[in-house]
PDB file of C-alpha atoms in Angstrom:
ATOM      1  CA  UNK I 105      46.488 -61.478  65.077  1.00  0.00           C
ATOM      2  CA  UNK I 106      48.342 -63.724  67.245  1.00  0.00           C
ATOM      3  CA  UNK I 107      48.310 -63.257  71.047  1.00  0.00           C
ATOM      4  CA  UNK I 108      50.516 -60.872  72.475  1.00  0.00           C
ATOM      5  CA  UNK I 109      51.382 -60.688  75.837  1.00  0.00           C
ATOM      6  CA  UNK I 110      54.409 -59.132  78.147  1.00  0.00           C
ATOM      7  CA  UNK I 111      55.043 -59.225  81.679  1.00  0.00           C
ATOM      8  CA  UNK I 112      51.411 -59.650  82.448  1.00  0.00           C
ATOM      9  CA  UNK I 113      50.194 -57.082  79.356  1.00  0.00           C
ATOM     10  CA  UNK I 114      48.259 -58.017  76.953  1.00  0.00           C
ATOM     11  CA  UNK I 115      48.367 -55.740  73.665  1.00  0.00           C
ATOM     12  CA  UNK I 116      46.562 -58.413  71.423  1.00  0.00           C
ATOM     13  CA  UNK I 117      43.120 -56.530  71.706  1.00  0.00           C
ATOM     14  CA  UNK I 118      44.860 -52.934  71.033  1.00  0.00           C
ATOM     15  CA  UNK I 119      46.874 -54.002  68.077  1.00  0.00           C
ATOM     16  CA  UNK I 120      43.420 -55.607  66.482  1.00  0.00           C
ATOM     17  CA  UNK I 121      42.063 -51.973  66.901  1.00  0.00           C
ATOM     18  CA  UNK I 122      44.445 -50.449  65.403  1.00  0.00           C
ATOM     19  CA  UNK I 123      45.563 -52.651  62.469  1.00  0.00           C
ATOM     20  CA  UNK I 124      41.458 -52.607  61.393  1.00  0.00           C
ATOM     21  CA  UNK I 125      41.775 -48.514  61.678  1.00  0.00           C
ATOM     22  CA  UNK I 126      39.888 -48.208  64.952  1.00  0.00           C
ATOM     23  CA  UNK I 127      40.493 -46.738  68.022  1.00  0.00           C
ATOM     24  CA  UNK I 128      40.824 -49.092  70.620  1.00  0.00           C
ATOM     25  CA  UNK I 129      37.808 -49.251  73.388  1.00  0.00           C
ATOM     26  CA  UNK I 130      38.422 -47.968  76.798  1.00  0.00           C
ATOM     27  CA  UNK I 131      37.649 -52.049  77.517  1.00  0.00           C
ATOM     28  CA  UNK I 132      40.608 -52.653  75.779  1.00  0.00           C
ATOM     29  CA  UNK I 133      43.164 -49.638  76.574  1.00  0.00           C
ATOM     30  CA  UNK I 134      42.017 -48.873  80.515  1.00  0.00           C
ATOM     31  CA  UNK I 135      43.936 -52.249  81.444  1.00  0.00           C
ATOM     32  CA  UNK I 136      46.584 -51.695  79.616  1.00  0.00           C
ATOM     33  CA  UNK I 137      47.459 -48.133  80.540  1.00  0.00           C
ATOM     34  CA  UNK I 138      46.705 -49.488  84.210  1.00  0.00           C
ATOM     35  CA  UNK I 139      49.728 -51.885  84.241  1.00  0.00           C
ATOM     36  CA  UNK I 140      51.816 -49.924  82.365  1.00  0.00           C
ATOM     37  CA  UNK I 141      51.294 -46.844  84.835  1.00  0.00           C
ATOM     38  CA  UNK I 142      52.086 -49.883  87.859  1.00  0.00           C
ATOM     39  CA  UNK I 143      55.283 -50.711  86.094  1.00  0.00           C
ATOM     40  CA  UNK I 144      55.909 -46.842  85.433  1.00  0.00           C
ATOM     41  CA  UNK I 145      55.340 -46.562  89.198  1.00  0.00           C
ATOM     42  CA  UNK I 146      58.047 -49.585  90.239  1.00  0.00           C
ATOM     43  CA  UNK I 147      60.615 -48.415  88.178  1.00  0.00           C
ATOM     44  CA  UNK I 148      60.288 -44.839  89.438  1.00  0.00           C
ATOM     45  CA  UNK I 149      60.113 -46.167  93.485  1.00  0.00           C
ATOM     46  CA  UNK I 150      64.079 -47.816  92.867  1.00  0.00           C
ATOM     47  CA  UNK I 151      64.948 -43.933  93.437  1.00  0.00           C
ATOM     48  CA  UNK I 152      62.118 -42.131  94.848  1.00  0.00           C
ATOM     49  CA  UNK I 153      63.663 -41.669  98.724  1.00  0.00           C
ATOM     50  CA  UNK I 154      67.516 -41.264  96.903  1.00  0.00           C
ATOM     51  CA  UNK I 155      67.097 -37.230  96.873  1.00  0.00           C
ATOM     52  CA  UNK I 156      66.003 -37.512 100.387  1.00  0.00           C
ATOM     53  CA  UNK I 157      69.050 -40.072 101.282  1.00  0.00           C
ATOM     54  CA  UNK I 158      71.583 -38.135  99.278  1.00  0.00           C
ATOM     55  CA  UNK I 159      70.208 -34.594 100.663  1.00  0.00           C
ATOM     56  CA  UNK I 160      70.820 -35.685 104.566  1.00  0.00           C
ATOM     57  CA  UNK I 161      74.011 -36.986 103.867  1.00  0.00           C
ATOM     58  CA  UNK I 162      75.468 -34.006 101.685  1.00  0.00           C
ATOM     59  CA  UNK I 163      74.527 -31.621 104.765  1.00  0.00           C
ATOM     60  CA  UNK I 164      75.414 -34.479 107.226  1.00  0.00           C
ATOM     61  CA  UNK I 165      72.174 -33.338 109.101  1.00  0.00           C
ATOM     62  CA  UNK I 166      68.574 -34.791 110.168  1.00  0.00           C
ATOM     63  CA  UNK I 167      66.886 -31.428 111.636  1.00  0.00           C
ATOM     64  CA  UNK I 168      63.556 -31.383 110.965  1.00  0.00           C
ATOM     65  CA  UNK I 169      62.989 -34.674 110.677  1.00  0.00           C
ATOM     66  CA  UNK I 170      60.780 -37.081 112.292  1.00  0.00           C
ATOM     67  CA  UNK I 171      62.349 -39.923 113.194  1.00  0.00           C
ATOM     68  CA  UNK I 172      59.329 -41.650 114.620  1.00  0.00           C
ATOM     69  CA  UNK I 173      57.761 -40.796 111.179  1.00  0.00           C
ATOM     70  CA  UNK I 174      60.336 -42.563 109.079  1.00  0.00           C
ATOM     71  CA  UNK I 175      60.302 -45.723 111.323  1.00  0.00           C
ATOM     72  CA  UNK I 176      56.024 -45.922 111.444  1.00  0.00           C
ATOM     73  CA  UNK I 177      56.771 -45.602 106.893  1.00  0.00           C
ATOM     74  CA  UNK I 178      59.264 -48.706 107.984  1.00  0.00           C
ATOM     75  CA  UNK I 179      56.361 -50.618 109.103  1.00  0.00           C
ATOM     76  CA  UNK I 180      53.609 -49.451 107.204  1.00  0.00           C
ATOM     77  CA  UNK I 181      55.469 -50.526 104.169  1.00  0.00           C
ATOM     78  CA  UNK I 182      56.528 -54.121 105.472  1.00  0.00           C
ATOM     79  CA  UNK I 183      52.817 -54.790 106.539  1.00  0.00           C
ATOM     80  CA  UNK I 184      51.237 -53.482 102.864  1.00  0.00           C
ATOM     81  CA  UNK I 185      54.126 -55.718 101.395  1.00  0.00           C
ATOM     82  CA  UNK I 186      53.432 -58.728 103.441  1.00  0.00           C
ATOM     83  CA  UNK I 187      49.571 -58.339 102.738  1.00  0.00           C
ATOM     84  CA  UNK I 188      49.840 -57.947  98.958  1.00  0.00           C
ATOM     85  CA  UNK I 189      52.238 -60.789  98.227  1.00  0.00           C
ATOM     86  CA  UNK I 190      49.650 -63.102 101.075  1.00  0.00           C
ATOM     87  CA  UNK I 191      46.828 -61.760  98.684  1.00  0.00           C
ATOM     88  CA  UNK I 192      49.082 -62.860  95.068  1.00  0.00           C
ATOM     89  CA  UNK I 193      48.211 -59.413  93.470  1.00  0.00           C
ATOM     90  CA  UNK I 194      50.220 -59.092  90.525  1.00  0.00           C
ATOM     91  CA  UNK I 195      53.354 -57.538  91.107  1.00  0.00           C
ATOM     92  CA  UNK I 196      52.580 -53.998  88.583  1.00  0.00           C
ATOM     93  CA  UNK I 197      50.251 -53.594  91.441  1.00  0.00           C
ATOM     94  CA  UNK I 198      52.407 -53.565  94.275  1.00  0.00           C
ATOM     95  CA  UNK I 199      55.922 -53.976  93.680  1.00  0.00           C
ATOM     96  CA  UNK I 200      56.916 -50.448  94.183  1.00  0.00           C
ATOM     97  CA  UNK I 201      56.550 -51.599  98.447  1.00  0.00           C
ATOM     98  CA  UNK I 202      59.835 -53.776  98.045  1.00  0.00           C
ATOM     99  CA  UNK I 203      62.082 -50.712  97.065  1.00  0.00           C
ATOM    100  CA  UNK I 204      60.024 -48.574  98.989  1.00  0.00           C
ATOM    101  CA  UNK I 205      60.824 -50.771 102.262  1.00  0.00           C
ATOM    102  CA  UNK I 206      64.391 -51.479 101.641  1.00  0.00           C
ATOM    103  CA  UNK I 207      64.903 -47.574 100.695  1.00  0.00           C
ATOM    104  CA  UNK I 208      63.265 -46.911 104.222  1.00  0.00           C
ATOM    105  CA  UNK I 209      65.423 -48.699 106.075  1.00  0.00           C
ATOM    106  CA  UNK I 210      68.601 -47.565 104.662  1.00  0.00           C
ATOM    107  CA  UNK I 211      66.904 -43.830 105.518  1.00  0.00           C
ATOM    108  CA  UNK I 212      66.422 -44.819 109.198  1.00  0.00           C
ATOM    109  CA  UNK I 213      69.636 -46.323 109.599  1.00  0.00           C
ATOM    110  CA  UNK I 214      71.460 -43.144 108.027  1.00  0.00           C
ATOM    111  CA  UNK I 215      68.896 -40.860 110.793  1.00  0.00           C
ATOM    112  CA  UNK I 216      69.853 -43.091 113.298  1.00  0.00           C
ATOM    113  CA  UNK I 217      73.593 -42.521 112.367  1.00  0.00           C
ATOM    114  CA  UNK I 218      73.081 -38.563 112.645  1.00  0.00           C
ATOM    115  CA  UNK I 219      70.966 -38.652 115.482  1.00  0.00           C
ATOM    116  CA  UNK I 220      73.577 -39.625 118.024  1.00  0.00           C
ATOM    117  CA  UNK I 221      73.547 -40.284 120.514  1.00  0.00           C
ATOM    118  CA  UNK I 222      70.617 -42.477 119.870  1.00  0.00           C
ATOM    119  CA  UNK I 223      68.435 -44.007 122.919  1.00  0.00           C
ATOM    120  CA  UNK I 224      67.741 -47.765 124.116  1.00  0.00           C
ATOM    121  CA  UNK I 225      64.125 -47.175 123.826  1.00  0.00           C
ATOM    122  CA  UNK I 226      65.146 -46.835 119.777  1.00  0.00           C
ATOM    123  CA  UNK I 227      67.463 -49.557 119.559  1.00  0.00           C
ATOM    124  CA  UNK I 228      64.618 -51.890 121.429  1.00  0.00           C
ATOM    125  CA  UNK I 229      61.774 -51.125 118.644  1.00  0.00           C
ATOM    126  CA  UNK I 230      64.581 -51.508 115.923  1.00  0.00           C
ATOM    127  CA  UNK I 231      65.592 -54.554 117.375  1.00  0.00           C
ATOM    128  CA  UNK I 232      61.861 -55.553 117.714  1.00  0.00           C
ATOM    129  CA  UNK I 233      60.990 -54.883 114.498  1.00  0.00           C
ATOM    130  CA  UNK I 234      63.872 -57.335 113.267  1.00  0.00           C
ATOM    131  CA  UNK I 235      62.409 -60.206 115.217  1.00  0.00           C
ATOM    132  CA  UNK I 236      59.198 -59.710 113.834  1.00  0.00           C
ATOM    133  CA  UNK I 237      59.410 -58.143 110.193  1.00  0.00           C
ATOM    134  CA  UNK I 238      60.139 -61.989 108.836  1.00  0.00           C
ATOM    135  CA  UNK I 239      57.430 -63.792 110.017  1.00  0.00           C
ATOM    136  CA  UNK I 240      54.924 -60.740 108.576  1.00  0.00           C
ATOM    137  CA  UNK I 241      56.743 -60.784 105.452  1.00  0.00           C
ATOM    138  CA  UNK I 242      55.987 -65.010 105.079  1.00  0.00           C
ATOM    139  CA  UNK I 243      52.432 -64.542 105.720  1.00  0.00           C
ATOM    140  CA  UNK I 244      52.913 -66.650 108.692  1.00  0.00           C
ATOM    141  CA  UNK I 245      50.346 -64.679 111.069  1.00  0.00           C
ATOM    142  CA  UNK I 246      46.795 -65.899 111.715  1.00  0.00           C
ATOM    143  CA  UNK I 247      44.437 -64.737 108.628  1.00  0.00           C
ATOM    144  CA  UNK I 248      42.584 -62.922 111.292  1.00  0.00           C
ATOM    145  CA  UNK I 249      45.111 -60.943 112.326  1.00  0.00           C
ATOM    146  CA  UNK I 250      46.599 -60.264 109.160  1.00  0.00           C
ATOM    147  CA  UNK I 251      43.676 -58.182 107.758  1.00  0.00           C
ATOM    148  CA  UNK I 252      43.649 -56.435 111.055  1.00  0.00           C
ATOM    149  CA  UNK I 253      47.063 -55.250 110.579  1.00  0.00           C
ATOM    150  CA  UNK I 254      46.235 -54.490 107.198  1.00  0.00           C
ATOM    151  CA  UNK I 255      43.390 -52.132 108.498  1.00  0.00           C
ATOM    152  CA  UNK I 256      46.240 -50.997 111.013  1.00  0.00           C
ATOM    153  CA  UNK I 257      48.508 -50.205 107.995  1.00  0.00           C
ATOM    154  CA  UNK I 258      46.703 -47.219 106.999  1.00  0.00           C
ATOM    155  CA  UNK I 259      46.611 -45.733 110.343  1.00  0.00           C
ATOM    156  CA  UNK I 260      50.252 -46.259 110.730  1.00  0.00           C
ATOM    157  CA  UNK I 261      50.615 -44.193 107.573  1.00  0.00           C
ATOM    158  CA  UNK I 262      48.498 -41.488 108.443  1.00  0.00           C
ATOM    159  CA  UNK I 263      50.130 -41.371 111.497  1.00  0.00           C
ATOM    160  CA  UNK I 264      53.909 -41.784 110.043  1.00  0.00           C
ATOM    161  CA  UNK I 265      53.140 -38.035 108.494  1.00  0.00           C
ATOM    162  CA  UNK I 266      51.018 -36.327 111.622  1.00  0.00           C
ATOM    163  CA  UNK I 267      54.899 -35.980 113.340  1.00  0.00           C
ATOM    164  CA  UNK I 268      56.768 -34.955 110.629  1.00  0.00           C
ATOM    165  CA  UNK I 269      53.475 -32.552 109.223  1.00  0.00           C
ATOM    166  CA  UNK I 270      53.682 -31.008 113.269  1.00  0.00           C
ATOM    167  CA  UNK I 271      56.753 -30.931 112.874  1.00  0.00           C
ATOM    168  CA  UNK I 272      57.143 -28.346 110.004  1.00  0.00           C
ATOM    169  CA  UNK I 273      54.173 -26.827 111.537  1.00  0.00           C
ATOM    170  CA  UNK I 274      55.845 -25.858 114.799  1.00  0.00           C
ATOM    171  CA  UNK I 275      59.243 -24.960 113.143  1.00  0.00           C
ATOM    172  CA  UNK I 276      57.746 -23.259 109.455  1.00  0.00           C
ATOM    173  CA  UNK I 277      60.422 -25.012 108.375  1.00  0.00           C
ATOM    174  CA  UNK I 278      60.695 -28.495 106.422  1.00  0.00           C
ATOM    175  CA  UNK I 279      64.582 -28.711 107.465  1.00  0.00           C
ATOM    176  CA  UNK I 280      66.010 -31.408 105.469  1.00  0.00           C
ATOM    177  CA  UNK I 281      63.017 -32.841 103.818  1.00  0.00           C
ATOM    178  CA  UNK I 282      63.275 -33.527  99.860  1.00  0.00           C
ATOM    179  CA  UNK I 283      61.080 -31.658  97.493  1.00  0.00           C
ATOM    180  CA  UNK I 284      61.862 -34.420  95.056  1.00  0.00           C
ATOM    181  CA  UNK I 285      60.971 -37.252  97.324  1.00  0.00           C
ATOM    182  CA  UNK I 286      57.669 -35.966  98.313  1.00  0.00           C
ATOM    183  CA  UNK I 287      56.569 -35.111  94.944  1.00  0.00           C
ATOM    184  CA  UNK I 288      57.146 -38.552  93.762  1.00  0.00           C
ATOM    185  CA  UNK I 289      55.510 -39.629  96.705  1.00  0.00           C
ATOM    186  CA  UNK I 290      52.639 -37.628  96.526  1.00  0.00           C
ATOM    187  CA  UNK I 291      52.286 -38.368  92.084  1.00  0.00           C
ATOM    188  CA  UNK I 292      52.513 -42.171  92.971  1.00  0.00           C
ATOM    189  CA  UNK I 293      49.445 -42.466  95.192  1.00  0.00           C
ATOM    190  CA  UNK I 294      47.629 -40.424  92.260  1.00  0.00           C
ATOM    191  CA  UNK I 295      48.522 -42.947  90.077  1.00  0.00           C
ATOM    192  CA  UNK I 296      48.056 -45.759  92.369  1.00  0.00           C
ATOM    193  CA  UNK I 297      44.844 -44.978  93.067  1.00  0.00           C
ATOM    194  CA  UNK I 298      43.769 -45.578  89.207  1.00  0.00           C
ATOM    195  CA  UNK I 299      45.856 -48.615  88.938  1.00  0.00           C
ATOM    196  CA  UNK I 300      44.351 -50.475  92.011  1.00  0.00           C
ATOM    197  CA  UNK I 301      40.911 -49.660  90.986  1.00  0.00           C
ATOM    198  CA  UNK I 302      42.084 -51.306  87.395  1.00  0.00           C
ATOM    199  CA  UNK I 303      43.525 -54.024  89.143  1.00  0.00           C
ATOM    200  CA  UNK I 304      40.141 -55.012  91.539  1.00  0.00           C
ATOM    201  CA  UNK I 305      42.603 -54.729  94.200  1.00  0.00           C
ATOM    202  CA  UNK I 306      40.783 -54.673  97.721  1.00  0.00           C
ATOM    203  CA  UNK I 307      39.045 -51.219  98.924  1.00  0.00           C
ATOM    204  CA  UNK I 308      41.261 -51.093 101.695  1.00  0.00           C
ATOM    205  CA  UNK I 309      44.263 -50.726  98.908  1.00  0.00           C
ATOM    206  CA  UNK I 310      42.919 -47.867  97.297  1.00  0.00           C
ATOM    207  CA  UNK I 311      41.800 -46.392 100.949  1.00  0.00           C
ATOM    208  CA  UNK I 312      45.703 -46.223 101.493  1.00  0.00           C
ATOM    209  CA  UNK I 313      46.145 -44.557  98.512  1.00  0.00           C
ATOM    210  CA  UNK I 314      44.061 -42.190  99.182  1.00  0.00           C
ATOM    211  CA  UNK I 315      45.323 -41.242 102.819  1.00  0.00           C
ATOM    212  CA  UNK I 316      48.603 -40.875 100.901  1.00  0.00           C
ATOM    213  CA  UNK I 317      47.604 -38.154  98.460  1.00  0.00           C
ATOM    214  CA  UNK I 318      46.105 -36.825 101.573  1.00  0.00           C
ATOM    215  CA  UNK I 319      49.392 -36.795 103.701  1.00  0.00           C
ATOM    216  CA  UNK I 320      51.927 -36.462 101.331  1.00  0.00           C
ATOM    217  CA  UNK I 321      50.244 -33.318  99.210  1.00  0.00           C
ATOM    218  CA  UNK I 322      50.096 -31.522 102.628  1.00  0.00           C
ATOM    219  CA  UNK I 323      53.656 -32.341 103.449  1.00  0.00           C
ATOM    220  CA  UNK I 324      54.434 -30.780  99.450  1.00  0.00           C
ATOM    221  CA  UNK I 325      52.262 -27.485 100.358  1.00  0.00           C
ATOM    222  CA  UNK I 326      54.405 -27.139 103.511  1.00  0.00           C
ATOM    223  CA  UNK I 327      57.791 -27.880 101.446  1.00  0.00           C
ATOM    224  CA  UNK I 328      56.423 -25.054  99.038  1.00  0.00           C
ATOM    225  CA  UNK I 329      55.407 -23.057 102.150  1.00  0.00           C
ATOM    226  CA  UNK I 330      58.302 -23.013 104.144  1.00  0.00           C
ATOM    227  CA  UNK I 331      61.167 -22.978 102.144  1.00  0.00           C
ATOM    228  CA  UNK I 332      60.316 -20.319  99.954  1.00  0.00           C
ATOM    229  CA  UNK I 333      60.851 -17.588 102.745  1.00  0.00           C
ATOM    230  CA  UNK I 334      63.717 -19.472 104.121  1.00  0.00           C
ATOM    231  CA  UNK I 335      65.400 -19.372 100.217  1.00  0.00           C
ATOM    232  CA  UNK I 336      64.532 -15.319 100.548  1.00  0.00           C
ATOM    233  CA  UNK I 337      66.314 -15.402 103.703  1.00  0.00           C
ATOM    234  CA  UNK I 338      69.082 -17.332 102.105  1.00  0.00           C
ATOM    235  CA  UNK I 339      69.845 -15.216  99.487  1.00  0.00           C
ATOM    236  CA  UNK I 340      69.890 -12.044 102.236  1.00  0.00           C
ATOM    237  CA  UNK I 341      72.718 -13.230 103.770  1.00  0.00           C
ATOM    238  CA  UNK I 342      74.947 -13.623 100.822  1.00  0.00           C
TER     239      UNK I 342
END
């Protein structure tokens, strides 16, 4: 059988298996389903904040939210992008960041927008995070310093969902946070977690995967939680 190979797959060993009547060995398949599940996991990220997006704008409100939250997830994802394209991991394994990042910023802008009026001390990290986003994103940091704000990443994750996790807390409400959005969220990092491990990306990868099945399942339980009564409630008042 000749070799055949797309987009970085290679389904030569598979097809062998199969065309001699064999099931193919975990060897052979685990890789496979790995990149598969990464490019599963890129095409999903083009829409997974959309419900969130589309949700704030058809009420035209932000309560709830976190705004320091969504701008840490702003960061997080532009240092995680910058590292993995420094590191030339193969895109299945983290192209999902790119969407992720651009979808972030169009989600701050949009809070920004219904979170007037909004204060200089927000307009200065915005602004700072313009002048500096760049020369992350080109790698053109010290080597030192770049794996310490790679280590930084995950903390700026974990603490991108502390605010928005005391934040339901406080209210027992999730205001305008999507159901959708979070699930995807929270189903990616499950996934990811498999896929990096396939992939020999770094421990440090799969650490942030972890923190977001961590993070992102407890912001799900609150959704399911919180709005449950509040739908109860809802209804009530019809």
């Amino acid at each position: 059988i000749m070799e055949i190979e797309l987009l970085g797959m290679n389904f030569t060993c598979a097809f062998r298996s199969l065309s001699e009547g064999q099931i193919p060995h975990k060897e052979c398949i685990l890789p496979l389903v790995s990149k598969l599940l990464g490019y599963c996991i890129v095409a999903a990220s083009t829409t997974v904040k959309v419900p969130q997006i589309l949700k704030i704008l058809k009420h035209r409100s932000v309560r709830g939210l976190s705004m320091v939250g969504f701008e840490l997830e702003v960061i997080g994802y532009t240092i995680a992008l910058a590292y993995c394209l420094h590191k030339g991991l193969p895109f299945s394994a983290y192209g999902e960041l790119a969407f992720l990042l651009i979808q972030a910023i169009i989600l701050v802008a949009i809070i920004y927008y219904y979170s007037q009026p909004v204060k200089m001390t927000t307009w200065a990290r915005a602004l700072l995070y313009c002048a500096v986003a760049p020369t992350v994103l080109a790698g053109q940091i010290d080597p030192m310093l770049f794996e310490a704000l790679y280590a930084s990443q995950h903390a700026i994750f974990f603490f991108a969902r502390v605010p928005q996790i005391w934040e339901n807390f406080k209210n027992k409400s999730t205001g305008e946070l999507s159901f959708i959005t979070c699930f995807m969220n929270f189903g990616g990092s499950m996934v990811r977690v498999f896929t990096s491990i396939q992939e020999k990306a770094p421990s440090s990868v799969v650490l942030g995967s972890v923190i977001g099945i961590l993070t992102n399942g407890t912001i799900l339980s609150q959704i399911v939680l919180y709005q449950k009564p509040q739908a109860k409630k809802d209804k009530k008042t019809e």
